[in-house]
Short mmCIF file of C-alpha atoms in Angstrom, two decimals:
data_model
loop_
_atom_site.label_atom_id
_atom_site.label_comp_id
_atom_site.label_asym_id
_atom_site.label_seq_id
_atom_site.Cartn_x
_atom_site.Cartn_y
_atom_site.Cartn_z
CA UNK T 1 107.33 58.37 121.64
CA UNK T 2 105.40 61.52 122.55
CA UNK T 3 107.43 64.54 123.63
CA UNK T 4 106.10 66.48 126.61
CA UNK T 5 106.83 68.74 129.56
CA UNK T 6 106.13 68.51 133.29
CA UNK T 7 104.09 71.59 134.19
CA UNK T 8 105.51 72.14 137.70
CA UNK T 9 108.12 74.59 136.40
CA UNK T 10 105.37 76.72 134.82
CA UNK T 11 103.49 77.53 137.99
CA UNK T 12 103.48 81.23 137.11
CA UNK T 13 100.88 80.45 134.44
CA UNK T 14 97.24 79.51 134.78
CA UNK T 15 96.25 76.21 133.20
CA UNK T 16 94.97 77.99 130.09
CA UNK T 17 98.08 80.17 129.75
CA UNK T 18 100.38 77.21 130.36
CA UNK T 19 98.68 75.02 127.75
CA UNK T 20 98.84 77.79 125.13
CA UNK T 21 102.53 78.46 125.89
CA UNK T 22 103.51 74.78 125.72
CA UNK T 23 101.53 74.21 122.53
CA UNK T 24 103.21 77.18 120.89
CA UNK T 25 106.65 75.69 121.51
CA UNK T 26 105.73 72.41 119.85
CA UNK T 27 105.43 69.95 122.72
CA UNK T 28 102.95 67.12 122.24
CA UNK T 29 101.89 66.44 125.82
CA UNK T 30 101.92 67.76 129.37
CA UNK T 31 102.43 65.95 132.67
CA UNK T 32 100.07 68.14 134.65
CA UNK T 33 100.95 69.08 138.24
CA UNK T 34 98.05 68.40 140.63
CA UNK T 35 99.32 69.34 144.08
CA UNK T 36 96.92 70.59 146.74
CA UNK T 37 96.52 74.34 146.49
CA UNK T 38 98.53 76.30 149.04
CA UNK T 39 102.07 76.70 150.29
CA UNK T 40 104.53 74.10 149.05
CA UNK T 41 106.69 72.18 151.51
CA UNK T 42 109.62 72.00 149.07
CA UNK T 43 110.84 73.27 145.70
CA UNK T 44 108.85 72.27 142.59
CA UNK T 45 105.89 71.22 144.74
CA UNK T 46 102.62 73.05 145.29
CA UNK T 47 101.76 73.75 141.66
CA UNK T 48 98.14 72.91 140.96
CA UNK T 49 97.27 73.36 137.29
CA UNK T 50 94.33 71.02 137.82
CA UNK T 51 92.53 71.26 141.16
CA UNK T 52 91.32 67.71 141.73
CA UNK T 53 89.31 68.79 144.78
CA UNK T 54 86.93 70.85 142.65
CA UNK T 55 86.54 68.86 139.45
CA UNK T 56 82.97 68.86 138.19
CA UNK T 57 81.54 67.92 134.78
CA UNK T 58 81.87 71.46 133.40
CA UNK T 59 85.54 71.69 134.40
CA UNK T 60 86.27 68.26 132.96
CA UNK T 61 84.76 69.28 129.62
CA UNK T 62 86.69 72.56 129.71
CA UNK T 63 90.03 70.83 130.36
CA UNK T 64 89.49 68.20 127.70
CA UNK T 65 88.48 70.81 125.12
CA UNK T 66 91.41 73.03 126.08
CA UNK T 67 93.92 70.26 125.37
CA UNK T 68 92.12 69.13 122.24
CA UNK T 69 92.01 72.66 120.80
CA UNK T 70 95.74 73.08 121.44
CA UNK T 71 96.63 69.69 119.92
CA UNK T 72 98.04 68.39 123.22
CA UNK T 73 97.55 65.31 125.36
CA UNK T 74 97.75 64.95 129.13
CA UNK T 75 100.47 62.36 129.66
CA UNK T 76 99.67 61.94 133.35
CA UNK T 77 98.43 63.72 136.43
CA UNK T 78 101.49 64.41 138.56
CA UNK T 79 101.58 64.40 142.36
CA UNK T 80 104.81 63.49 144.17
CA UNK T 81 104.18 63.30 147.94
CA UNK T 82 105.48 61.04 150.69
CA UNK T 83 102.69 58.67 151.72
CA UNK T 84 105.09 56.80 154.03
CA UNK T 85 106.09 59.94 155.96
CA UNK T 86 106.98 59.54 159.63
CA UNK T 87 104.40 62.20 160.56
CA UNK T 88 100.94 60.63 160.68
CA UNK T 89 99.00 63.77 159.70
CA UNK T 90 101.30 64.46 156.74
CA UNK T 91 101.07 60.84 155.66
CA UNK T 92 97.28 60.77 155.83
CA UNK T 93 96.83 64.10 154.03
CA UNK T 94 99.17 63.01 151.25
CA UNK T 95 97.43 59.67 150.88
CA UNK T 96 93.97 61.24 150.76
CA UNK T 97 95.06 63.63 148.02
CA UNK T 98 96.69 60.84 146.02
CA UNK T 99 93.37 59.00 145.93
CA UNK T 100 91.72 62.16 144.61
CA UNK T 101 94.34 62.44 141.87
CA UNK T 102 93.63 58.83 140.88
CA UNK T 103 89.91 59.64 140.74
CA UNK T 104 90.63 62.70 138.58
CA UNK T 105 92.79 60.66 136.19
CA UNK T 106 89.83 58.39 135.62
CA UNK T 107 87.36 61.25 135.19
CA UNK T 108 89.61 63.02 132.67
CA UNK T 109 90.26 59.78 130.77
CA UNK T 110 94.00 60.25 131.34
CA UNK T 111 94.38 56.96 133.22
CA UNK T 112 97.94 57.66 134.40
CA UNK T 113 99.26 59.07 137.67
CA UNK T 114 102.95 59.81 138.23
CA UNK T 115 104.11 59.82 141.84
CA UNK T 116 106.53 58.55 144.52
CA UNK T 117 106.26 55.54 146.80
CA UNK T 118 107.63 57.64 149.65
CA UNK T 119 109.78 56.57 152.57
CA UNK T 120 110.25 57.06 156.29
CA UNK T 121 113.84 58.26 156.20
CA UNK T 122 114.29 57.47 159.90
CA UNK T 123 113.74 53.74 159.41
CA UNK T 124 115.86 51.01 157.82
CA UNK T 125 115.35 49.78 154.27
CA UNK T 126 113.65 46.57 155.40
CA UNK T 127 111.38 48.47 157.78
CA UNK T 128 110.37 50.70 154.88
CA UNK T 129 109.52 47.69 152.76
CA UNK T 130 107.24 46.55 155.58
CA UNK T 131 105.51 49.97 155.47
CA UNK T 132 105.27 49.74 151.70
CA UNK T 133 103.63 46.32 151.88
CA UNK T 134 101.07 47.62 154.39
CA UNK T 135 100.22 50.79 152.45
CA UNK T 136 100.66 50.40 148.72
CA UNK T 137 98.69 47.28 147.67
CA UNK T 138 95.44 49.09 148.51
CA UNK T 139 96.47 52.15 146.46
CA UNK T 140 97.45 50.09 143.42
CA UNK T 141 94.32 47.95 143.62
CA UNK T 142 92.16 51.07 143.91
CA UNK T 143 93.80 52.50 140.79
CA UNK T 144 93.52 49.21 138.91
CA UNK T 145 89.79 49.06 139.60
CA UNK T 146 89.53 52.45 137.91
CA UNK T 147 91.78 51.40 135.00
CA UNK T 148 94.44 53.90 136.10
CA UNK T 149 98.16 53.18 135.87
CA UNK T 150 100.57 54.27 138.62
CA UNK T 151 104.07 55.24 137.43
CA UNK T 152 106.64 55.67 140.21
CA UNK T 153 109.57 58.03 139.65
CA UNK T 154 112.98 56.77 140.80
CA UNK T 155 114.08 59.95 142.58
CA UNK T 156 115.77 59.33 145.96
CA UNK T 157 114.33 62.58 147.36
CA UNK T 158 117.49 63.48 149.20
CA UNK T 159 118.29 67.10 148.46
CA UNK T 160 118.10 68.73 151.89
CA UNK T 161 119.25 68.01 155.43
CA UNK T 162 115.75 67.10 156.63
CA UNK T 163 115.80 64.20 154.14
CA UNK T 164 119.01 62.79 155.61
CA UNK T 165 120.23 60.05 155.86
CA UNK T 166 118.54 58.09 153.07
CA UNK T 167 115.98 60.25 151.32
CA UNK T 168 112.20 60.05 151.19
CA UNK T 169 111.49 57.69 148.31
CA UNK T 170 112.00 53.93 148.45
CA UNK T 171 111.96 53.42 144.69
CA UNK T 172 115.57 54.34 143.89
CA UNK T 173 117.55 51.39 142.50
CA UNK T 174 117.00 48.35 140.28
CA UNK T 175 117.40 46.13 143.37
CA UNK T 176 114.59 48.01 145.12
CA UNK T 177 112.43 47.99 141.98
CA UNK T 178 112.61 44.18 141.86
CA UNK T 179 111.49 43.92 145.49
CA UNK T 180 108.65 46.40 144.88
CA UNK T 181 107.32 44.47 141.88
CA UNK T 182 107.64 41.15 143.73
CA UNK T 183 105.39 42.54 146.45
CA UNK T 184 102.97 44.21 144.02
CA UNK T 185 103.00 42.44 140.62
CA UNK T 186 99.90 44.27 139.31
CA UNK T 187 100.25 45.17 135.66
CA UNK T 188 99.02 48.75 136.27
CA UNK T 189 102.02 49.44 138.52
CA UNK T 190 105.21 50.66 136.85
CA UNK T 191 108.01 53.18 136.46
CA UNK T 192 108.33 56.84 135.58
CA UNK T 193 111.96 56.45 134.49
CA UNK T 194 114.34 59.36 135.12
CA UNK T 195 117.99 58.80 134.09
CA UNK T 196 119.32 61.82 135.98
CA UNK T 197 118.88 60.22 139.40
CA UNK T 198 120.76 57.11 138.36
CA UNK T 199 123.65 59.29 137.21
CA UNK T 200 124.30 60.75 140.65
CA UNK T 201 123.78 57.37 142.28
CA UNK T 202 126.57 56.05 139.99
CA UNK T 203 124.20 53.48 138.46
CA UNK T 204 124.12 52.58 134.76
CA UNK T 205 121.06 54.47 133.46
CA UNK T 206 120.83 52.48 130.20
CA UNK T 207 120.95 48.84 131.33
CA UNK T 208 117.78 48.91 133.49
CA UNK T 209 115.71 50.10 130.53
CA UNK T 210 116.04 46.66 128.98
CA UNK T 211 115.33 44.68 132.15
CA UNK T 212 112.29 46.74 133.15
CA UNK T 213 110.98 47.59 129.68
CA UNK T 214 107.51 46.16 130.40
CA UNK T 215 107.23 48.28 133.55
CA UNK T 216 108.21 51.62 132.01
CA UNK T 217 104.97 53.58 131.62
CA UNK T 218 106.33 57.14 131.43
CA UNK T 219 109.80 58.71 131.26
CA UNK T 220 111.44 61.96 132.29
CA UNK T 221 113.98 63.99 130.38
CA UNK T 222 116.14 65.59 133.06
CA UNK T 223 119.90 65.91 133.33
CA UNK T 224 122.38 65.95 136.21
CA UNK T 225 125.93 67.24 136.39
CA UNK T 226 128.40 65.71 138.84
CA UNK T 227 131.25 67.99 139.91
CA UNK T 228 134.11 65.54 140.35
CA UNK T 229 136.32 68.02 142.20
CA UNK T 230 133.57 68.59 144.77
CA UNK T 231 132.85 64.86 145.04
CA UNK T 232 136.53 64.22 145.67
CA UNK T 233 136.37 66.76 148.50
CA UNK T 234 133.16 65.74 150.32
CA UNK T 235 132.60 62.12 149.25
CA UNK T 236 129.39 60.24 148.46
CA UNK T 237 128.08 60.45 152.04
CA UNK T 238 127.67 64.23 151.80
CA UNK T 239 124.39 65.89 150.97
CA UNK T 240 124.14 65.16 147.20
CA UNK T 241 123.72 68.83 146.27
CA UNK T 242 127.23 69.41 147.59
CA UNK T 243 128.64 67.57 144.57
CA UNK T 244 125.92 67.45 141.92
CA UNK T 245 123.24 69.65 140.40
CA UNK T 246 120.12 69.00 138.28
CA UNK T 247 120.48 70.50 134.80
CA UNK T 248 118.55 71.06 131.61
CA UNK T 249 118.88 68.19 129.12
CA UNK T 250 122.21 68.51 127.32
CA UNK T 251 123.91 70.48 130.10
CA UNK T 252 124.78 67.53 132.33
CA UNK T 253 126.21 64.02 132.15
CA UNK T 254 123.38 62.07 130.47
CA UNK T 255 124.21 60.89 126.96
CA UNK T 256 120.86 61.70 125.37
CA UNK T 257 121.59 59.95 122.10
CA UNK T 258 122.27 56.66 123.92
CA UNK T 259 119.30 57.10 126.26
CA UNK T 260 116.78 57.81 123.52
CA UNK T 261 118.29 55.10 121.33
CA UNK T 262 117.70 52.61 124.15
CA UNK T 263 114.10 53.81 124.51
CA UNK T 264 113.69 53.12 120.80
CA UNK T 265 115.27 49.68 121.28
CA UNK T 266 112.61 48.72 123.82
CA UNK T 267 109.91 50.19 121.57
CA UNK T 268 108.80 52.77 124.11
CA UNK T 269 105.78 54.55 122.65
CA UNK T 270 104.61 56.42 125.73
CA UNK T 271 105.15 59.98 126.92
CA UNK T 272 108.62 61.38 127.55
CA UNK T 273 108.40 64.62 129.51
CA UNK T 274 111.04 67.22 130.25
CA UNK T 275 111.32 67.95 133.97
CA UNK T 276 113.09 71.24 134.60
CA UNK T 277 114.87 71.67 137.94
CA UNK T 278 117.85 73.78 136.95
CA UNK T 279 118.63 76.61 139.39
CA UNK T 280 120.54 78.45 136.67
CA UNK T 281 117.19 79.23 135.03
CA UNK T 282 115.16 80.37 138.02
CA UNK T 283 115.97 84.07 138.41
CA UNK T 284 112.79 85.18 136.67
CA UNK T 285 109.68 83.87 134.95
CA UNK T 286 111.37 84.70 131.66
CA UNK T 287 114.24 82.40 132.60
CA UNK T 288 111.79 79.63 133.46
CA UNK T 289 110.16 80.03 130.05
CA UNK T 290 113.57 79.94 128.37
CA UNK T 291 114.43 76.69 130.15
CA UNK T 292 111.34 75.02 128.69
CA UNK T 293 112.12 76.34 125.19
CA UNK T 294 115.81 75.39 125.31
CA UNK T 295 114.99 71.88 126.50
CA UNK T 296 112.62 71.44 123.58
CA UNK T 297 115.15 72.72 121.03
CA UNK T 298 117.93 70.46 122.31
CA UNK T 299 115.92 67.24 122.56
CA UNK T 300 113.88 67.66 119.39
CA UNK T 301 116.94 66.64 117.35
CA UNK T 302 116.58 63.11 118.74
CA UNK T 303 112.80 62.87 118.37
CA UNK T 304 111.91 64.02 114.85
#
């Protein structure tokens, strides 16, 4: 297992500064954020450490040498949009950029893209599966022809009122994963497994590792804390942030010993990347840096 970090939380650094900082801590890989440059439409989006729209031969050589010189690998190119959005322009722009990220993964010899399936939160589950079946086979086939794997994160994308009532990502539960893989059985199509989202959905985050072990291409190290007193007050139909909060690994409800032990059980040898989304460490750039360092120090005990 290779221990890495998602670069979205380090948007205050240039690519070169970020790589040097991460290497100095001891991480082994980076899941590199590749959003379109410009204003983000939500938190943790908009970071573009690699601009896939302007990737020529010289820049490719520079990036590859930069990572090689700092003894790091790129675990994946990360872009988490909604390509099933109810707004046609948003949907098309997101889809066009996703194809560019796939192209860049091939050019950089990374051959892995981490992303979301997306969802039209105004439609039913079955209607969304119809959208998925119309949209995603072409994306997966395009990636497969370039020898690029697609790893879908299992985040529900329900953190704000505009994502009500069911979030903006279809790929949330083991039941949905089975349907997705029945529709698209391609062997380059898999999971970017994040236990934190299963915690707040009250789903066993260990058991699915064994069932879907052949589909797990990439994993996230992120924690979540459920505040039982708040949950008792507002119930599970409230906006999830009313009763839970993303946390640094070790500060929430994930049992990291059990989780990493299960990853060892299934012989996972891919990249496991910390994803920081803890508001307690966002007051300054120094706090953001500390969150990355603290996550490394806590998890390294399980990964020596």
